[in-house]
């Protein structure tokens, strides 16, 4: 696999991982913030019901503080404009429903309610709806009541789902744009390496005069400069070897030429001694020539 593809895949994977991580964290943080605001709102609604009930219940005489009287107070509160949109219910100390609708039941009156000491909440999905229920315990004039406020928070979860859908579409768009941009960047970054590779192939073919073009002062620029220095040194060594080979050839040629003339004389006089009937004086003269040319 080419270096540019390795860089492209690595950069894309890292960028997408970071984008997905921070995008997911941002969506979850936004969802959690909206959920926390809604929880606080439901808790405030629960406290309002408690406070309104406590004021009315304390005004009753001791003999009138019956379950029927408590129910009348709660019905009166429900008719108030501030509380008309609230879905709440009130339990007696034993967990028996005193006021409100039985369904949807989020808190288990036999398990959760007796254990309640402070305001608590539950979130459950019921019939494609997300419901939050806040329940609190309040002692009013010696009687213990549990106040539960329920609200539909499906919209918050729908908003989160919509954000994730939008985020996925943006992820695809960002991936496409990033791929194009990173491809151009990788092409620009690896182009000097491709040029240097071309120069290397030309040198391998015997052209020792080519040099790489330095672009920038980064590591690739330093590599190009070092390569050019190596090419200069290599060209100089090759010229030296070529000159040495030429000198050796000239020496061999001169040496052969210098040997040719005396050897010709030696061979000629030796052949004359061998093949002709010479006088003593002629033999001495021929031997003298052989001796002289040999030295």
Short mmCIF file of C-alpha atoms in Angstrom, two decimals:
data_model
loop_
_atom_site.label_atom_id
_atom_site.label_comp_id
_atom_site.label_asym_id
_atom_site.label_seq_id
_atom_site.Cartn_x
_atom_site.Cartn_y
_atom_site.Cartn_z
CA UNK A 1 0.00 0.00 0.00
CA UNK A 2 1.32 3.43 -0.96
CA UNK A 3 2.35 5.92 1.71
CA UNK A 4 -0.30 8.43 0.61
CA UNK A 5 -3.05 5.85 1.11
CA UNK A 6 -1.68 4.89 4.52
CA UNK A 7 -1.64 8.54 5.57
CA UNK A 8 -5.13 9.07 4.14
CA UNK A 9 -6.64 6.10 5.97
CA UNK A 10 -4.88 6.92 9.24
CA UNK A 11 -5.88 10.60 9.16
CA UNK A 12 -9.49 9.75 8.22
CA UNK A 13 -9.84 7.18 11.00
CA UNK A 14 -8.39 9.51 13.62
CA UNK A 15 -10.51 12.47 12.49
CA UNK A 16 -13.72 10.41 12.39
CA UNK A 17 -13.00 8.89 15.80
CA UNK A 18 -12.46 12.33 17.33
CA UNK A 19 -15.55 13.74 15.58
CA UNK A 20 -17.72 10.84 16.73
CA UNK A 21 -16.39 10.98 20.27
CA UNK A 22 -16.86 14.70 20.80
CA UNK A 23 -20.13 14.74 18.84
CA UNK A 24 -21.54 11.98 21.01
CA UNK A 25 -20.33 13.70 24.16
CA UNK A 26 -21.89 16.99 23.04
CA UNK A 27 -25.26 15.42 22.25
CA UNK A 28 -25.30 13.50 25.53
CA UNK A 29 -24.32 16.63 27.45
CA UNK A 30 -27.14 18.59 25.78
CA UNK A 31 -29.61 15.78 26.50
CA UNK A 32 -28.50 15.48 30.11
CA UNK A 33 -28.78 19.24 30.60
CA UNK A 34 -32.34 19.27 29.23
CA UNK A 35 -33.22 16.24 31.35
CA UNK A 36 -31.82 17.83 34.50
CA UNK A 37 -33.84 20.99 33.86
CA UNK A 38 -36.96 18.89 33.44
CA UNK A 39 -36.23 16.98 36.65
CA UNK A 40 -35.86 20.25 38.54
CA UNK A 41 -39.13 21.50 37.05
CA UNK A 42 -41.02 18.38 38.13
CA UNK A 43 -39.48 18.64 41.59
CA UNK A 44 -40.62 22.26 41.83
CA UNK A 45 -44.12 21.21 40.73
CA UNK A 46 -44.08 18.54 43.40
CA UNK A 47 -43.08 21.09 46.06
CA UNK A 48 -45.86 23.41 44.92
CA UNK A 49 -48.46 20.65 45.39
CA UNK A 50 -47.01 19.86 48.81
CA UNK A 51 -47.09 23.48 49.90
CA UNK A 52 -50.63 24.10 48.67
CA UNK A 53 -51.89 20.93 50.35
CA UNK A 54 -50.07 21.73 53.59
CA UNK A 55 -51.59 25.21 53.82
CA UNK A 56 -55.13 23.95 53.31
CA UNK A 57 -54.73 20.86 55.47
CA UNK A 58 -53.35 22.81 58.41
CA UNK A 59 -56.41 25.10 58.38
CA UNK A 60 -58.73 22.16 59.09
CA UNK A 61 -59.75 21.36 62.62
CA UNK A 62 -58.45 18.17 64.16
CA UNK A 63 -61.75 16.37 63.75
CA UNK A 64 -62.06 17.26 60.08
CA UNK A 65 -58.67 15.83 59.01
CA UNK A 66 -60.05 12.73 57.36
CA UNK A 67 -59.15 11.08 54.07
CA UNK A 68 -62.29 12.58 52.53
CA UNK A 69 -61.22 16.05 53.62
CA UNK A 70 -57.75 15.51 52.18
CA UNK A 71 -59.27 14.37 48.89
CA UNK A 72 -61.49 17.47 48.76
CA UNK A 73 -58.44 19.66 49.32
CA UNK A 74 -56.52 17.90 46.54
CA UNK A 75 -59.48 18.21 44.14
CA UNK A 76 -59.73 21.91 44.96
CA UNK A 77 -56.00 22.29 44.25
CA UNK A 78 -56.40 20.45 40.94
CA UNK A 79 -59.08 22.94 39.89
CA UNK A 80 -56.66 25.83 40.33
CA UNK A 81 -55.26 27.13 37.03
CA UNK A 82 -51.68 26.68 38.18
CA UNK A 83 -52.16 22.97 38.87
CA UNK A 84 -54.58 22.01 36.11
CA UNK A 85 -51.84 20.83 33.78
CA UNK A 86 -50.06 18.83 36.48
CA UNK A 87 -50.43 15.07 36.73
CA UNK A 88 -49.97 14.20 40.40
CA UNK A 89 -51.15 11.68 42.94
CA UNK A 90 -50.99 11.43 46.72
CA UNK A 91 -50.48 8.28 48.79
CA UNK A 92 -51.17 7.66 52.43
CA UNK A 93 -48.51 6.38 54.80
CA UNK A 94 -49.20 2.72 54.01
CA UNK A 95 -48.80 3.39 50.29
CA UNK A 96 -52.54 3.44 49.57
CA UNK A 97 -53.53 5.81 46.78
CA UNK A 98 -55.41 8.76 48.27
CA UNK A 99 -55.81 10.94 45.19
CA UNK A 100 -54.97 10.76 41.52
CA UNK A 101 -55.00 8.26 38.66
CA UNK A 102 -53.82 4.74 39.29
CA UNK A 103 -52.02 4.56 35.93
CA UNK A 104 -49.37 4.88 34.82
CA UNK A 105 -47.76 3.50 37.94
CA UNK A 106 -44.04 4.19 38.00
CA UNK A 107 -43.25 3.94 41.69
CA UNK A 108 -44.15 0.70 43.40
CA UNK A 109 -46.32 1.79 46.32
CA UNK A 110 -45.40 -1.31 48.31
CA UNK A 111 -41.67 -1.20 47.64
CA UNK A 112 -40.51 2.31 46.73
CA UNK A 113 -42.80 4.54 48.77
CA UNK A 114 -42.09 3.17 52.27
CA UNK A 115 -38.36 3.55 51.61
CA UNK A 116 -38.62 7.18 50.52
CA UNK A 117 -36.91 9.63 52.83
CA UNK A 118 -36.04 12.41 50.41
CA UNK A 119 -37.25 13.54 47.00
CA UNK A 120 -36.48 10.90 44.43
CA UNK A 121 -37.33 10.33 40.78
CA UNK A 122 -37.74 7.55 38.28
CA UNK A 123 -37.76 7.57 34.49
CA UNK A 124 -39.56 4.76 32.68
CA UNK A 125 -40.67 4.06 29.14
CA UNK A 126 -44.34 3.13 29.02
CA UNK A 127 -46.14 2.59 25.71
CA UNK A 128 -43.57 4.56 23.66
CA UNK A 129 -43.66 7.37 26.20
CA UNK A 130 -40.91 8.43 28.54
CA UNK A 131 -42.36 9.46 31.88
CA UNK A 132 -40.57 11.02 34.81
CA UNK A 133 -42.01 10.65 38.27
CA UNK A 134 -40.87 12.62 41.32
CA UNK A 135 -42.07 11.44 44.72
CA UNK A 136 -41.50 13.03 48.11
CA UNK A 137 -42.54 12.39 51.67
CA UNK A 138 -44.20 15.07 53.78
CA UNK A 139 -45.49 14.92 57.34
CA UNK A 140 -48.41 17.32 57.83
CA UNK A 141 -49.93 17.71 61.30
CA UNK A 142 -48.70 14.25 62.29
CA UNK A 143 -49.95 12.53 59.15
CA UNK A 144 -47.53 11.18 56.55
CA UNK A 145 -48.30 11.76 52.87
CA UNK A 146 -46.39 10.83 49.73
CA UNK A 147 -46.69 13.23 46.81
CA UNK A 148 -45.94 11.97 43.31
CA UNK A 149 -45.73 14.23 40.26
CA UNK A 150 -45.59 12.69 36.79
CA UNK A 151 -44.67 14.40 33.52
CA UNK A 152 -44.19 13.25 29.96
CA UNK A 153 -40.62 13.92 28.80
CA UNK A 154 -40.84 12.02 25.51
CA UNK A 155 -39.97 15.24 23.66
CA UNK A 156 -36.52 15.31 25.23
CA UNK A 157 -35.75 11.80 24.02
CA UNK A 158 -37.21 12.61 20.59
CA UNK A 159 -34.97 15.65 20.40
CA UNK A 160 -31.97 13.47 21.22
CA UNK A 161 -32.96 10.97 18.51
CA UNK A 162 -33.36 13.81 16.02
CA UNK A 163 -29.96 15.19 16.99
CA UNK A 164 -28.39 11.79 16.42
CA UNK A 165 -30.07 11.53 13.00
CA UNK A 166 -28.82 15.00 12.06
CA UNK A 167 -25.41 14.16 13.46
CA UNK A 168 -25.17 11.02 11.31
CA UNK A 169 -26.03 13.01 8.18
CA UNK A 170 -23.43 15.61 9.10
CA UNK A 171 -20.95 12.82 9.73
CA UNK A 172 -21.38 11.58 6.16
CA UNK A 173 -21.05 15.12 4.79
CA UNK A 174 -17.98 15.79 6.91
CA UNK A 175 -16.47 12.47 5.82
CA UNK A 176 -16.89 13.39 2.14
CA UNK A 177 -15.48 16.91 2.57
CA UNK A 178 -12.65 15.67 4.78
CA UNK A 179 -11.78 12.95 2.26
CA UNK A 180 -11.47 15.50 -0.54
CA UNK A 181 -9.44 17.92 1.58
CA UNK A 182 -7.13 15.28 3.02
CA UNK A 183 -6.59 13.82 -0.47
CA UNK A 184 -5.42 17.20 -1.74
CA UNK A 185 -3.22 17.69 1.32
CA UNK A 186 -1.69 14.23 0.99
CA UNK A 187 -1.06 14.79 -2.71
CA UNK A 188 0.72 18.06 -1.95
CA UNK A 189 2.75 16.44 0.85
CA UNK A 190 3.83 13.37 -1.13
CA UNK A 191 4.51 15.13 -4.46
CA UNK A 192 8.14 15.97 -3.51
CA UNK A 193 8.66 12.30 -2.64
CA UNK A 194 7.29 11.24 -6.03
CA UNK A 195 9.61 13.72 -7.76
CA UNK A 196 12.54 12.44 -5.73
CA UNK A 197 11.63 8.86 -6.68
CA UNK A 198 11.63 9.88 -10.37
CA UNK A 199 15.08 11.47 -9.96
CA UNK A 200 16.33 8.26 -8.35
CA UNK A 201 15.12 6.16 -11.30
CA UNK A 202 16.84 8.52 -13.77
CA UNK A 203 20.10 8.19 -11.84
CA UNK A 204 19.71 4.40 -11.91
CA UNK A 205 19.46 4.67 -15.71
CA UNK A 206 22.80 6.51 -15.85
CA UNK A 207 21.87 10.20 -15.75
CA UNK A 208 23.97 11.44 -12.83
CA UNK A 209 23.31 15.12 -13.50
CA UNK A 210 19.66 15.17 -12.36
CA UNK A 211 18.85 16.66 -8.95
CA UNK A 212 15.80 16.82 -6.73
CA UNK A 213 13.85 20.06 -6.32
CA UNK A 214 13.76 21.22 -2.71
CA UNK A 215 10.30 22.42 -1.64
CA UNK A 216 10.03 23.90 1.83
CA UNK A 217 12.18 23.53 4.92
CA UNK A 218 10.48 20.49 6.39
CA UNK A 219 11.77 16.92 6.70
CA UNK A 220 11.07 16.18 3.03
CA UNK A 221 13.04 19.29 2.05
CA UNK A 222 15.93 18.11 4.23
CA UNK A 223 15.73 14.66 2.60
CA UNK A 224 15.89 16.23 -0.87
CA UNK A 225 18.89 18.33 0.13
CA UNK A 226 20.69 15.28 1.57
CA UNK A 227 19.88 13.31 -1.59
CA UNK A 228 21.34 16.06 -3.77
CA UNK A 229 24.48 16.10 -1.64
CA UNK A 230 24.77 12.33 -2.03
CA UNK A 231 24.24 12.66 -5.81
CA UNK A 232 27.00 15.32 -6.02
CA UNK A 233 29.39 13.09 -4.12
CA UNK A 234 28.44 10.09 -6.25
CA UNK A 235 28.91 12.02 -9.50
CA UNK A 236 32.32 13.22 -8.32
CA UNK A 237 33.40 9.67 -7.46
CA UNK A 238 32.17 8.39 -10.82
CA UNK A 239 34.14 11.12 -12.63
CA UNK A 240 37.23 10.19 -10.65
CA UNK A 241 36.78 6.51 -11.53
CA UNK A 242 36.23 7.41 -15.19
CA UNK A 243 39.39 9.52 -15.24
CA UNK A 244 41.36 6.76 -13.54
CA UNK A 245 40.10 4.21 -16.06
CA UNK A 246 41.06 6.56 -18.95
CA UNK A 247 44.55 7.05 -17.53
CA UNK A 248 44.95 3.32 -17.12
CA UNK A 249 43.87 2.77 -20.72
CA UNK A 250 46.30 5.44 -21.95
CA UNK A 251 49.10 3.88 -19.94
CA UNK A 252 48.36 0.43 -21.34
CA UNK A 253 48.26 1.80 -24.88
CA UNK A 254 51.56 3.70 -24.43
CA UNK A 255 53.18 0.72 -22.77
CA UNK A 256 52.16 -1.56 -25.64
CA UNK A 257 53.45 0.99 -28.17
CA UNK A 258 56.79 1.31 -26.33
CA UNK A 259 57.22 -2.49 -26.33
CA UNK A 260 56.26 -2.94 -29.95
CA UNK A 261 59.33 -1.26 -31.52
CA UNK A 262 62.12 -3.10 -29.62
CA UNK A 263 60.24 -6.40 -29.80
CA UNK A 264 59.98 -6.04 -33.56
CA UNK A 265 63.75 -5.56 -33.76
CA UNK A 266 64.46 -8.45 -31.40
CA UNK A 267 62.15 -10.77 -33.30
CA UNK A 268 63.62 -9.70 -36.68
CA UNK A 269 67.29 -10.18 -35.70
CA UNK A 270 66.55 -13.41 -33.86
CA UNK A 271 64.76 -14.77 -36.94
CA UNK A 272 67.73 -13.68 -39.09
CA UNK A 273 70.17 -15.55 -36.84
CA UNK A 274 67.96 -18.59 -36.96
CA UNK A 275 67.31 -18.69 -40.66
CA UNK A 276 70.41 -17.22 -42.39
CA UNK A 277 74.02 -18.32 -42.62
CA UNK A 278 75.80 -15.28 -41.29
CA UNK A 279 79.40 -14.47 -40.77
CA UNK A 280 80.84 -14.15 -37.29
CA UNK A 281 80.83 -10.39 -37.53
CA UNK A 282 77.18 -10.28 -38.72
CA UNK A 283 76.16 -12.64 -35.91
CA UNK A 284 77.84 -10.39 -33.34
CA UNK A 285 76.11 -7.35 -34.84
CA UNK A 286 72.68 -9.07 -34.72
CA UNK A 287 73.29 -10.22 -31.13
CA UNK A 288 74.27 -6.68 -30.23
CA UNK A 289 70.99 -5.30 -31.63
CA UNK A 290 69.02 -7.95 -29.72
CA UNK A 291 70.84 -7.14 -26.49
CA UNK A 292 70.44 -3.39 -26.96
CA UNK A 293 66.73 -3.50 -27.81
CA UNK A 294 66.09 -5.96 -24.97
CA UNK A 295 67.66 -3.60 -22.42
#
